[in-house]
Coordinates of C-alpha atoms in Angstrom, one line a residue:
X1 CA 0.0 0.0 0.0
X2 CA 1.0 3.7 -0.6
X3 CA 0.7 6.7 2.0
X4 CA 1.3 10.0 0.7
X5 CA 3.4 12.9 2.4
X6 CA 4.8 15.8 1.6
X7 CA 8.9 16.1 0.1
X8 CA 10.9 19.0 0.1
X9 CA 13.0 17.5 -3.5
X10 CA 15.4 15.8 -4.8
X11 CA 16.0 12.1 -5.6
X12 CA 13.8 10.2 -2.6
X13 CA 15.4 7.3 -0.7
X14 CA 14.9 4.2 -0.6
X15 CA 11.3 3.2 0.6
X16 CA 10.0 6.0 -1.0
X17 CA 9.0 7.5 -4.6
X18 CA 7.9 11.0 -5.5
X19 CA 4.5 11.1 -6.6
X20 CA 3.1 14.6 -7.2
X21 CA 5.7 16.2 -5.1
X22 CA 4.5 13.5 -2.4
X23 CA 6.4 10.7 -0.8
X24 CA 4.7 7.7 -1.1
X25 CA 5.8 4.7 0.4
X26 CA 7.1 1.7 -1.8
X27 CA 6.2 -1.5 0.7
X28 CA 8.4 -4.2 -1.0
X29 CA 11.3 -0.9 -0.8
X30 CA 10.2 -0.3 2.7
X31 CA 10.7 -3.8 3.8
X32 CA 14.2 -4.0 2.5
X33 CA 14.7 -0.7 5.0
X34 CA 13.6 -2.3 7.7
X35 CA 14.8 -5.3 7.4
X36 CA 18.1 -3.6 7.2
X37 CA 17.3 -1.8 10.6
X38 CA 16.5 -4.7 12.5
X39 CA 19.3 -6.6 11.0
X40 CA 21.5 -3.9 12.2
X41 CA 20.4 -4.5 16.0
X42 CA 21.0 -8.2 15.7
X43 CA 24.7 -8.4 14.0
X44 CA 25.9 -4.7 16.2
X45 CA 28.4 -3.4 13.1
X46 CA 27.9 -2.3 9.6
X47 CA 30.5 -4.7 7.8
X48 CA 28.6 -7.7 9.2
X49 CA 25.4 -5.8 7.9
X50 CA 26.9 -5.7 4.5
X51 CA 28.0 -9.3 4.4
X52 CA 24.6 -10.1 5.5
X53 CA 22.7 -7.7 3.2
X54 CA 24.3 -8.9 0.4
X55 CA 24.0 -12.9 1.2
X56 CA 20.5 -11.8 1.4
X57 CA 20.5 -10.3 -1.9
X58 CA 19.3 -6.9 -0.8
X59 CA 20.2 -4.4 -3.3
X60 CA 20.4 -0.5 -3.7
X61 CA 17.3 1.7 -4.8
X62 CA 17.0 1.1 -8.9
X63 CA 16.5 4.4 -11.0
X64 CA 15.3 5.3 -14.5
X65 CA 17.4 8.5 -15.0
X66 CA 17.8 9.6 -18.6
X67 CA 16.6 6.5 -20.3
X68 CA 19.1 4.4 -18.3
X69 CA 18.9 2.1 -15.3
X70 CA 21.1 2.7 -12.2
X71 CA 21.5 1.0 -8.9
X72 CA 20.2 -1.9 -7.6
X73 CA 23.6 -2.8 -6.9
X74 CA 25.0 -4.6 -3.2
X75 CA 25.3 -2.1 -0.3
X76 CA 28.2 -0.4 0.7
X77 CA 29.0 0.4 3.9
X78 CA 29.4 3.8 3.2
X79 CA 25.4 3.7 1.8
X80 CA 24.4 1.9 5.1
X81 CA 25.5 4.1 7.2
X82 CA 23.9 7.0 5.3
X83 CA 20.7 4.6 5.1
X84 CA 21.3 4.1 8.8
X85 CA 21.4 7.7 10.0
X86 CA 18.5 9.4 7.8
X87 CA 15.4 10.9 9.4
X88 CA 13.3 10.4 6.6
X89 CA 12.8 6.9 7.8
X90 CA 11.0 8.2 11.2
X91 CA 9.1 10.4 9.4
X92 CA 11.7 13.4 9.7
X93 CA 13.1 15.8 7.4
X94 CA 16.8 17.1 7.9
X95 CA 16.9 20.4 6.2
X96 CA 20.3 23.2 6.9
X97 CA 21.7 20.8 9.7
X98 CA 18.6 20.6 11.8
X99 CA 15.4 17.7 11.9
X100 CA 12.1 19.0 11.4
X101 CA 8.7 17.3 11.3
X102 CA 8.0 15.7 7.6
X103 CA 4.5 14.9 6.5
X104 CA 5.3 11.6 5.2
X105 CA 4.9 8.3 6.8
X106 CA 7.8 6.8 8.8
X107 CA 8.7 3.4 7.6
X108 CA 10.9 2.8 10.9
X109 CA 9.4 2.7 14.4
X110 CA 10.9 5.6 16.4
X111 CA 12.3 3.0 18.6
X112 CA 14.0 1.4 16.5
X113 CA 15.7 4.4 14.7
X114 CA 16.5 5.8 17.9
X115 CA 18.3 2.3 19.0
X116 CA 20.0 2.2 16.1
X117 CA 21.3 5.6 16.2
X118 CA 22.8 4.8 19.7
X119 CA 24.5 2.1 18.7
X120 CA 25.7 3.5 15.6
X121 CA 27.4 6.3 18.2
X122 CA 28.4 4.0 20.2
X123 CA 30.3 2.1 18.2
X124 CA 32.1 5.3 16.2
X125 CA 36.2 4.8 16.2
X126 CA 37.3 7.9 19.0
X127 CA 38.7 11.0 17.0
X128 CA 41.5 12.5 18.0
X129 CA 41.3 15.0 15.3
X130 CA 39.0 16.4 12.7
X131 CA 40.1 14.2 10.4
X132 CA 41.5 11.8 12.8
X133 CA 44.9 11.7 11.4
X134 CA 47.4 9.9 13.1
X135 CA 50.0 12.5 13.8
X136 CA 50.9 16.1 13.2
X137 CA 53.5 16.0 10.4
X138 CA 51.5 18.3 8.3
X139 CA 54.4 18.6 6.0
X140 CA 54.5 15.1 5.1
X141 CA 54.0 14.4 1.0
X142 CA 55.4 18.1 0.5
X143 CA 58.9 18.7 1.7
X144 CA 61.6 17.2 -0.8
X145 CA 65.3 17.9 -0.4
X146 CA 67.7 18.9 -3.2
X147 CA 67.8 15.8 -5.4
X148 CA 63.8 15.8 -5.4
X149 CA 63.6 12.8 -3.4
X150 CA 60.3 13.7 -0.4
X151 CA 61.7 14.1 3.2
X152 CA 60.4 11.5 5.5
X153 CA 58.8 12.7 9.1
X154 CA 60.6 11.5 12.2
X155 CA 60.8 11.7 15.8
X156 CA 63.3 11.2 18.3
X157 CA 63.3 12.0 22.5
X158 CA 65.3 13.1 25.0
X159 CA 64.9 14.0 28.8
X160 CA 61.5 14.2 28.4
X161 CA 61.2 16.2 25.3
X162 CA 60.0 15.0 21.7
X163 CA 61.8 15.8 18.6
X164 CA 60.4 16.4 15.4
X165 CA 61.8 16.3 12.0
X166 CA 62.2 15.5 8.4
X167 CA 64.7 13.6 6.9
X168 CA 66.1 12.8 3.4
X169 CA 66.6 9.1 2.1

């Protein structure tokens, strides 16, 4: 069955269509999405959910765009965890950074979105950095000595105190 809802634009997600400038829910779309949410809860971690996804043969949304077929290709992990982390599944709409109040229907149970979403946080690697870069040799890949050969970052202590610099092969 289809329920109608209002769409700000753009392409819609998975589990949905635009219809008249109105979501509509796709149901054999909006099982795949939940099945992918509750399959997310059992297994804890997005590799296992790809592995399992794809064993499944669960496949990416499939588009008509310019005469030609695109998607419906295995998820990556880098589409899960976008899947994974929109509101439109609850029925939300993120628009400028913040969540507003959609006027389609939610495919996911609140509950279920929200659990997800804390274990999603939950299990996010620790950043040490915005980019979470491993050190601070932000020369590294641009310094080359007078034969052209790059200089190589390295570290050395004494007493207490760290050294830093480059040298030449």
């Amino acid at each position: 069955s289809r329920k109608k809802g209002m769409w700000m634009g753009g392409l819609p997600p998975l589990g949905y269509i635009n219809q008249d400038k109105q979501l509509v829910i796709v149901e054999d779309e909006a099982d795949v999405v939940r099945t992918l949410f509750n399959l997310y809860l059992k297994l804890g971690n997005v590799r296992d959910l790809a592995l399992e996804a794809d064993r499944l043969g669960l496949r990416t949304k499939t588009r008509t765009i310019g005469g030609r077929s695109a998607g419906g290709q295995p998820f990556s992990r880098g589409h899960l965890y976008q899947l994974l982390h929109n509101p439109l599944y609850i029925g939300k709409v993120a628009h400028k950074g913040k969540i507003w109040p959609g006027r389609h229907e939610a495919i996911v149970p609140r509950e279920t979105w929200d659990a997800v979403q804390l274990k999603l946080n939950d299990n996010a690697a620790p950043r040490t950095s915005s980019t979470n870069s491993a050190g601070l040799n932000l020369l590294t890949g641009l310094l080359f000595d007078e034969q052209g050969d790059r200089l190589t970052p390295m570290r050395s202590g004494k007493k207490g105190k760290r050294y830093h610099y480059y040298i030449s092969k």
